[in-house]
Amino acid sequence: MKDDEKIINTDPDTKNGLTYLALGDSYTIGESVTEAERWPVLFSKTISANGLKIAQPDIIAKTGWTTANLLSNISAVNSEKPYDLVSLLIGVNNQYQNLGLQQYRSEFVKLLQKSISFAGGKNNRVFVLSIPDWGSTPAGSSGRELIGKEIDQYNEVAKEECAKAKILFIDITPTSKKALTDISLVATDGLHYSGKMHQLWVDEASPEVKKLF
C-alpha cells in the first residue's frame, strides 16, 4: 500500500461549525478519490445538511500508516484547543503487514486515549469506524477468505476496546463487502474504495454520531 501525503485543513472558509479531526490511513485520506470524495469531507457535508453544523475536517492520515505510524505522527499535534469531534479509522495496514493483534490492541488503546484527549477529555465526542474488508476488492481476490477473517479479528479488538472506553464504534465492514458485487464501489486502483463507497460509510455513521450531541 503506497505512501501518500498527510493533510491538515487550513482553509479559513471551511472553519464554520463544530471543529472536527479525522485520524487514520488510506481510507481517511481518500486514496484514489478526489478531496471532495474523502469520507471525512463527505461526513461534514452530509451531517451539516442534516442539522448539525460541522466544519470541514482537519485530517491526519497517510496511505500505508499502521497504528504505530499514526501514533508517532500525532504526538506533536497541539491539543490545547480541543476539537468538538474526533474520528478514528486505523488498522488495515497492521493486518496487511501481519503485525499481530497484540500490537494492534496496545497501540489502538493509546490512539483512543489520544483521541479522547484531542476531544477535550470527552469520550462521547469520539467515534471509531471499523476496518473495511479490502478482500472484497479485485486486489484482494486471491486471499479473500483469509483477509476477511483477519480483518474481523482486528475489528473485534477495536470493538472491545471501544466498549471499555465507552466510545461509539460503527461497523462499516459489511458495507465494504458490497464491492464484491458492485464494482462502482471500488476505486480505479482496484484496491481502495470509490467516493460512492465513502458516501455509504457516511450514511451509516452520520445518524449515530448525531446522537452524541
mmCIF file of C-alpha atoms in Angstrom, residues 56-127:
data_model
loop_
_atom_site.group_PDB
_atom_site.id
_atom_site.type_symbol
_atom_site.label_atom_id
_atom_site.label_comp_id
_atom_site.label_asym_id
_atom_site.label_seq_id
_atom_site.Cartn_x
_atom_site.Cartn_y
_atom_site.Cartn_z
ATOM 1 C CA GLN A 56 -14.579 20.702 7.106
ATOM 2 C CA PRO A 57 -12.205 18.305 8.853
ATOM 3 C CA ASP A 58 -8.611 18.566 9.835
ATOM 4 C CA ILE A 59 -7.141 15.278 8.602
ATOM 5 C CA ILE A 60 -4.093 13.446 9.899
ATOM 6 C CA ALA A 61 -3.755 10.361 7.739
ATOM 7 C CA LYS A 62 -1.418 8.770 5.225
ATOM 8 C CA THR A 63 -1.652 5.771 2.959
ATOM 9 C CA GLY A 64 0.319 2.893 4.450
ATOM 10 C CA TRP A 65 0.123 4.047 8.041
ATOM 11 C CA THR A 66 -0.179 1.492 10.817
ATOM 12 C CA THR A 67 -1.282 2.259 14.368
ATOM 13 C CA ALA A 68 2.383 2.905 15.224
ATOM 14 C CA ASN A 69 2.788 5.351 12.342
ATOM 15 C CA LEU A 70 -0.313 7.268 13.338
ATOM 16 C CA LEU A 71 0.788 7.415 16.971
ATOM 17 C CA SER A 72 4.183 8.835 16.085
ATOM 18 C CA ASN A 73 2.691 11.445 13.777
ATOM 19 C CA ILE A 74 0.066 12.786 16.176
ATOM 20 C CA SER A 75 2.417 13.095 19.139
ATOM 21 C CA ALA A 76 3.342 16.630 18.147
ATOM 22 C CA VAL A 77 -0.212 17.833 17.470
ATOM 23 C CA ASN A 78 -1.176 20.855 19.565
ATOM 24 C CA SER A 79 -4.246 19.797 21.521
ATOM 25 C CA GLU A 80 -4.523 22.894 23.712
ATOM 26 C CA LYS A 81 -7.720 23.824 21.906
ATOM 27 C CA PRO A 82 -9.875 20.686 21.889
ATOM 28 C CA TYR A 83 -11.868 19.517 18.898
ATOM 29 C CA ASP A 84 -15.627 19.170 19.140
ATOM 30 C CA LEU A 85 -15.439 15.796 17.381
ATOM 31 C CA VAL A 86 -12.719 13.238 16.617
ATOM 32 C CA SER A 87 -12.902 10.143 14.411
ATOM 33 C CA LEU A 88 -10.521 7.196 14.115
ATOM 34 C CA LEU A 89 -10.235 4.543 11.411
ATOM 35 C CA ILE A 90 -6.988 2.558 11.573
ATOM 36 C CA GLY A 91 -5.682 -0.985 11.322
ATOM 37 C CA VAL A 92 -5.770 -2.251 7.745
ATOM 38 C CA ASN A 93 -2.001 -1.905 7.396
ATOM 39 C CA ASN A 94 -1.443 -3.756 10.653
ATOM 40 C CA GLN A 95 -3.330 -6.640 9.066
ATOM 41 C CA TYR A 96 -1.593 -6.182 5.699
ATOM 42 C CA GLN A 97 1.851 -6.237 7.340
ATOM 43 C CA ASN A 98 0.881 -9.103 9.673
ATOM 44 C CA LEU A 99 1.895 -7.132 12.771
ATOM 45 C CA GLY A 100 -0.343 -9.090 15.112
ATOM 46 C CA LEU A 101 -3.344 -8.452 17.289
ATOM 47 C CA GLN A 102 -1.398 -7.834 20.491
ATOM 48 C CA GLN A 103 0.474 -4.886 18.999
ATOM 49 C CA TYR A 104 -2.717 -3.579 17.435
ATOM 50 C CA ARG A 105 -4.595 -3.691 20.722
ATOM 51 C CA SER A 106 -1.843 -1.908 22.642
ATOM 52 C CA GLU A 107 -1.433 0.865 20.085
ATOM 53 C CA PHE A 108 -5.148 1.176 19.360
ATOM 54 C CA VAL A 109 -5.814 1.792 23.062
ATOM 55 C CA LYS A 110 -3.205 4.559 23.008
ATOM 56 C CA LEU A 111 -4.873 6.063 19.948
ATOM 57 C CA LEU A 112 -8.237 6.008 21.696
ATOM 58 C CA GLN A 113 -6.665 7.828 24.637
ATOM 59 C CA LYS A 114 -5.098 10.385 22.292
ATOM 60 C CA SER A 115 -8.431 10.844 20.514
ATOM 61 C CA ILE A 116 -10.208 11.492 23.804
ATOM 62 C CA SER A 117 -7.501 13.999 24.700
ATOM 63 C CA PHE A 118 -7.965 15.785 21.359
ATOM 64 C CA ALA A 119 -11.690 15.939 22.163
ATOM 65 C CA GLY A 120 -11.041 17.727 25.427
ATOM 66 C CA GLY A 121 -11.308 14.590 27.526
ATOM 67 C CA LYS A 122 -14.806 13.767 26.290
ATOM 68 C CA ASN A 123 -15.124 10.152 25.162
ATOM 69 C CA ASN A 124 -18.633 10.905 23.896
ATOM 70 C CA ARG A 125 -17.122 13.187 21.260
ATOM 71 C CA VAL A 126 -15.043 10.400 19.705
ATOM 72 C CA PHE A 127 -16.185 7.751 17.245
#
